[in-house]
Short mmCIF file of C-alpha atoms in Angstrom, two decimals:
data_model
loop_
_atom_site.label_atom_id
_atom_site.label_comp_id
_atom_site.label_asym_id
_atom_site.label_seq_id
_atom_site.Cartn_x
_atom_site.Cartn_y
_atom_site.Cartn_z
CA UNK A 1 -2.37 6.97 -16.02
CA UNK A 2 -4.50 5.96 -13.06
CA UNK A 3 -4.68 8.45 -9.91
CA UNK A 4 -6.22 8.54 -6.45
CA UNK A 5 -7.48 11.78 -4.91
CA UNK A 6 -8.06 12.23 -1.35
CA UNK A 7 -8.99 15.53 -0.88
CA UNK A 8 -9.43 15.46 2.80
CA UNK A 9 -5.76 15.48 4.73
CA UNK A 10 -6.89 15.50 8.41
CA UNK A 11 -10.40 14.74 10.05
CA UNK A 12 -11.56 14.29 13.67
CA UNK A 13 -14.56 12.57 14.48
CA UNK A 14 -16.04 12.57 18.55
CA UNK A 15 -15.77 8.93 19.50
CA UNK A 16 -19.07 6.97 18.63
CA UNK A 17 -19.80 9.01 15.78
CA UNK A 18 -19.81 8.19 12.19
CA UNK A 19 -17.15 9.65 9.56
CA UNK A 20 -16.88 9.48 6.03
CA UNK A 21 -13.20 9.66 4.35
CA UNK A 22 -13.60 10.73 0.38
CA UNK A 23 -11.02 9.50 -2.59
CA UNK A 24 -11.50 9.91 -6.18
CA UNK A 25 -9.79 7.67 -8.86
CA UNK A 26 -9.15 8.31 -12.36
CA UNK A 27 -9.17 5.38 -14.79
CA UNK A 28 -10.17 4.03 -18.35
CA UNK A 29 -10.30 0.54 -17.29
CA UNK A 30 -13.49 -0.94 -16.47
CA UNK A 31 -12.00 -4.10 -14.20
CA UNK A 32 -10.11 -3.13 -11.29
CA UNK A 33 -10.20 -3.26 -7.49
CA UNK A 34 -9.88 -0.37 -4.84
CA UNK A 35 -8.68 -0.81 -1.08
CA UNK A 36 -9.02 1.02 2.34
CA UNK A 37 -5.90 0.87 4.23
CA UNK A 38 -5.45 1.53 7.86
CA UNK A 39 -2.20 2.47 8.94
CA UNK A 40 -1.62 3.59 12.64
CA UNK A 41 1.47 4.95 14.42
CA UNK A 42 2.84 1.40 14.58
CA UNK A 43 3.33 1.69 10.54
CA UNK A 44 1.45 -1.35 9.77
CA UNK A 45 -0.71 -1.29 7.02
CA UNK A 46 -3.48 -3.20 7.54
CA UNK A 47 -6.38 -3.90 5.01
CA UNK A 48 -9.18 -2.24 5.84
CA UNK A 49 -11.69 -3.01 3.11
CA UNK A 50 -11.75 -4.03 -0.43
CA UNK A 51 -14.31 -3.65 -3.35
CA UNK A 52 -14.50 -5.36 -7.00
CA UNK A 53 -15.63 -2.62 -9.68
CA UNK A 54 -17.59 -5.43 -11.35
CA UNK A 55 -19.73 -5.95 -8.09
CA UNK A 56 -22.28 -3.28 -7.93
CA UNK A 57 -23.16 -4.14 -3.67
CA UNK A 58 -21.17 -2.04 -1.61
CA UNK A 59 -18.62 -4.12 0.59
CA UNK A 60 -18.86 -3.93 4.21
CA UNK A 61 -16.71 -5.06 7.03
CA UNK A 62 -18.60 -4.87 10.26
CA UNK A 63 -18.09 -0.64 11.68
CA UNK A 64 -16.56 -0.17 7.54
CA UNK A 65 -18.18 0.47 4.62
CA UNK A 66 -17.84 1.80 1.08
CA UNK A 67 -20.48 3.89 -0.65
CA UNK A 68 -18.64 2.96 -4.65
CA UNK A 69 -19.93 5.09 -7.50
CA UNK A 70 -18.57 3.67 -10.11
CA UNK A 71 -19.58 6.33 -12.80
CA UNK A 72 -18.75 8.83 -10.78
CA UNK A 73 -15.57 7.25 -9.71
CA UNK A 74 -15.88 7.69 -6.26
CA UNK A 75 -15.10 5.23 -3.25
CA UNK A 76 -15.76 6.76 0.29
CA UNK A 77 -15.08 5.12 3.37
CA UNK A 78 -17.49 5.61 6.35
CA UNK A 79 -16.82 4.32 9.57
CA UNK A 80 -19.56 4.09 11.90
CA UNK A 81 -19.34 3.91 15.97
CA UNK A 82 -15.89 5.51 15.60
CA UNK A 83 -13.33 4.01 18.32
CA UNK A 84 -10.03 5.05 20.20
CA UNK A 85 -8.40 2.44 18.09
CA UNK A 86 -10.02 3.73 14.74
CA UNK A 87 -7.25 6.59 15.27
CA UNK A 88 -4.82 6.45 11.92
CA UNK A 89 -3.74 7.79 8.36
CA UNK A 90 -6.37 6.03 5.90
CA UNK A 91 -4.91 4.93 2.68
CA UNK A 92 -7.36 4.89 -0.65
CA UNK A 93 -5.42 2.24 -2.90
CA UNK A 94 -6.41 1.37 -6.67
CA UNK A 95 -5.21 -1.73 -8.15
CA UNK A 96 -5.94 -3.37 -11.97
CA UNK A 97 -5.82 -6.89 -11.93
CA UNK A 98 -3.14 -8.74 -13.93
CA UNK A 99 -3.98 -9.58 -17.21
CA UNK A 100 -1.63 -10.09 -20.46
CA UNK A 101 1.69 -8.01 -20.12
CA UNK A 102 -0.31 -5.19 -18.70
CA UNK A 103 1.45 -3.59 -15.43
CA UNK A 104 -0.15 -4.09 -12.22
CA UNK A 105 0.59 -1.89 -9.03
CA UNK A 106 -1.23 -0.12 -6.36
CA UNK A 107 -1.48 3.23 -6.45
CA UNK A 108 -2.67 5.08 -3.07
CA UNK A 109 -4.09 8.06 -2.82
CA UNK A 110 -1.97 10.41 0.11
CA UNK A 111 -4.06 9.46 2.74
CA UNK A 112 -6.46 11.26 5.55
CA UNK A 113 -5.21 11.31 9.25
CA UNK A 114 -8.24 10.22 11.40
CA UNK A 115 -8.56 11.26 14.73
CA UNK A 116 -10.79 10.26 17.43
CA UNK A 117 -11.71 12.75 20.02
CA UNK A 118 -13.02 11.05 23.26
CA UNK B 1 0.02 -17.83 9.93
CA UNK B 2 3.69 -15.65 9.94
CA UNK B 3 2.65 -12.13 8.49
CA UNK B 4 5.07 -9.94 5.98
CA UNK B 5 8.59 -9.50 7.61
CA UNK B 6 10.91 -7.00 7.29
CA UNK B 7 14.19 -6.77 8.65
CA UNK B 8 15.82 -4.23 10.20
CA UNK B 9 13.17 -2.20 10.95
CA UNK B 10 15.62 0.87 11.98
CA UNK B 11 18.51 1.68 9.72
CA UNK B 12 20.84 5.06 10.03
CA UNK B 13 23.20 5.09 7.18
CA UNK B 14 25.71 7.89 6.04
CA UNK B 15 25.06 9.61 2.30
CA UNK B 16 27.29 7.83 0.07
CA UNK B 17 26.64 4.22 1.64
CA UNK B 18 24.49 1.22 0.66
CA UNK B 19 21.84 -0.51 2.41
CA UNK B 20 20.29 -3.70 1.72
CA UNK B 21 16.81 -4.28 3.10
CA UNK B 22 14.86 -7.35 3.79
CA UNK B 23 11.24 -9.04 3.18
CA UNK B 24 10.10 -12.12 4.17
CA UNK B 25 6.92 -12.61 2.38
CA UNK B 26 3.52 -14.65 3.82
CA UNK B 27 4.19 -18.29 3.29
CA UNK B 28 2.62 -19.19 0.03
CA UNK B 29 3.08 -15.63 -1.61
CA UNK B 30 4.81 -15.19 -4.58
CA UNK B 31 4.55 -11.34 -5.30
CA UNK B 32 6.61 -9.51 -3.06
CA UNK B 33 6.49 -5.11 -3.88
CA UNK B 34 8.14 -2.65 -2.60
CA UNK B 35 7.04 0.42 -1.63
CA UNK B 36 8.64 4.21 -0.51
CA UNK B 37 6.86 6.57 2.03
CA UNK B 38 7.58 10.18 2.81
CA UNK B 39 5.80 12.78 3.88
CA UNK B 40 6.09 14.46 0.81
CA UNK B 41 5.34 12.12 -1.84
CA UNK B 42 3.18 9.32 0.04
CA UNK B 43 3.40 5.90 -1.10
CA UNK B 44 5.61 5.51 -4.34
CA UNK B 45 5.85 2.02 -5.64
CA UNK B 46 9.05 1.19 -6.42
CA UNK B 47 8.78 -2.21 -7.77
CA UNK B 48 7.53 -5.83 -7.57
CA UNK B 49 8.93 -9.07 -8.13
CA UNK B 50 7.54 -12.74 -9.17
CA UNK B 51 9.29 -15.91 -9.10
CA UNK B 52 12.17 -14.10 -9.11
CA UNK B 53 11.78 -12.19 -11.58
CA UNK B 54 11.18 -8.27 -11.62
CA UNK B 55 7.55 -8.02 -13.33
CA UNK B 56 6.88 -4.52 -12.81
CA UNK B 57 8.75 -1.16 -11.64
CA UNK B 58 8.11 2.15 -10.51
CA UNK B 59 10.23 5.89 -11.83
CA UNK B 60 13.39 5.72 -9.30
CA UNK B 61 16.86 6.11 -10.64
CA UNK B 62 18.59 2.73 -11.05
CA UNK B 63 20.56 3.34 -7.40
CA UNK B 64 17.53 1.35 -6.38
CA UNK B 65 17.37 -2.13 -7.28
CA UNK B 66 16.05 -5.52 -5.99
CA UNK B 67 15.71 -9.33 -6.13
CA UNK B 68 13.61 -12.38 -5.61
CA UNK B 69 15.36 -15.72 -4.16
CA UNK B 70 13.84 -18.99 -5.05
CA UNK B 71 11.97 -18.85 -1.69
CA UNK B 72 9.87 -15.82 -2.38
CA UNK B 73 12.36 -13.79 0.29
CA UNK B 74 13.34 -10.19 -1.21
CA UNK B 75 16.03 -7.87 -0.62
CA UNK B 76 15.83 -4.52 -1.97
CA UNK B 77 19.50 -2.13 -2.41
CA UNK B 78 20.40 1.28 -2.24
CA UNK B 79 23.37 2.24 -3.43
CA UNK B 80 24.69 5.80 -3.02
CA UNK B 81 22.53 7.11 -0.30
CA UNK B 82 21.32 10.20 -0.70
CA UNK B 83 19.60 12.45 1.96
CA UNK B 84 16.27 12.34 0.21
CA UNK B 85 16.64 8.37 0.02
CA UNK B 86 15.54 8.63 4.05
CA UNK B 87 11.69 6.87 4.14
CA UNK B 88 9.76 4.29 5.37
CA UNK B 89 10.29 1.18 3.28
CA UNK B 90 7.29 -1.17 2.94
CA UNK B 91 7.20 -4.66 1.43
CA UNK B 92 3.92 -6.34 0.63
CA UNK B 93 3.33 -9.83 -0.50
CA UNK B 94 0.19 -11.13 -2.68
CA UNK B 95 -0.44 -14.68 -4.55
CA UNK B 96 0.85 -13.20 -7.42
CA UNK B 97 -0.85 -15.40 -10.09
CA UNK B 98 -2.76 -13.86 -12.33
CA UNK B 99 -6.12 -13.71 -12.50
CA UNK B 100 -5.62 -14.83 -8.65
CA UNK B 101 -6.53 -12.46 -5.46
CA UNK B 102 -4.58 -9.43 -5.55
CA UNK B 103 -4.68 -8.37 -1.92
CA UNK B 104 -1.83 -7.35 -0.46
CA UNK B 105 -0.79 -7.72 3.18
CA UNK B 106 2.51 -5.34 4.31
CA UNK B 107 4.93 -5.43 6.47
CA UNK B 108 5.88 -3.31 8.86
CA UNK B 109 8.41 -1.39 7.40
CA UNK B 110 12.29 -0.32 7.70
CA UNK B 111 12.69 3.01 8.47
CA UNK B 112 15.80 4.35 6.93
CA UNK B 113 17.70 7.57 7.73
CA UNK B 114 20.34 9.12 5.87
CA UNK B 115 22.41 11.02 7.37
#
């Protein structure tokens, strides 16, 4: 069965600074996608960032990015110029996509709480 | 574009009751999941259902149950509250075809307490 690991459960980061949020994944399949979700006090999750496996560039979303190992089966998040609004419980999220009969879910790690010092 | 919407968003119930909750998903969006969040266990996916039918589900007893209607809205039950049945509830809608994006945008949850 697959599994996410974050092994970090809080962080703080001084605002401007760059952070890096770990998470693991165990898997056999070769074709799947993992996620960064944001979700801050108001509960929304909100898609951070996504990654293919099959795509070997590391995605980026302007202050996000991923650093994938894909051998390794790593996918870190590092935010750069942290922000007041940065300031939530990160979500790692592993999905396979749907093929045949096989199930498809996410499965999310338990998440890091981000804080921002000013 | 209307995002995911869930309805209520606050629910107190008494142990023993039902509860029906709501999801509305992006217009288009086929998939709608559900989701459980507590403190304890994180995110547990509960299950997920496709033009109307339930295509996948997660370990919870059978007190939980759910349906699609022909317009992609879903309503998830409880029956039977239980004190540990009190969580955030999240519903997230995808395409849903497969082989299509699987990106899934949530909701902002119903936050049940059972009391």
């Amino acid at each position: 069965a697959q599994t996410v690991t974050q092994s970090q459960p809080e962080m703080s980061v001084q605002e401007a600074e760059t952070v890096t949020l770990s998470c693991t994944y165990d898997t056999s399949e070769s074709d799947y996608y993992l996620f960064w979700y944001k979700q801050p006090p108001s509960r929304q999750m909100i898609l951070v960032i996504r990654q293919e496996a099959y795509k070997q560039q590391n995605a980026t979303e302007n202050r996000f990015s991923v650093n994938f190992q894909k051998a390794a089966k790593s996918f870190s998040l590092k935010i750069s110029d942290s922000q007041l609004g940065d300031a939530a419980m990160y979500f790692c999220a592993y999905r396979t996509p749907l093929r045949g009969n096989r199930d498809d879910k996410i499965i999310f790690g338990k998440g890091t709480r981000l804080h921002i010092l000013p | 574009k209307a995002g995911v919407t869930q309805t209520p968003r606050y629910l107190i119930k008494t142990r023993g009751q039902q509860v029906t909750l709501s999801c509305s998903p992006i217009s288009g969006h086929r998939s709608v999941s559900w989701y459980q969040q507590t403190p304890g266990q994180g995110l547990q996916f509960l299950f997920e259902y496709f033009s109307e039918t339930q295509r996948n589900k997660g370990n919870f007893p059978g007190r939980f149950s759910g349906r699609q209607f022909s317009n992609s809205r879903s309503e998830m039950n409880v029956s039977t509250l239980e004190l540990g049945d009190s969580a955030l509830y999240l519903c997230a809608s995808s395409l849903g075809g497969r082989g299509m994006n699987t990106e899934a945008f949530f909701g902002q949850g119903t936050r049940l307490t059972v009391v």
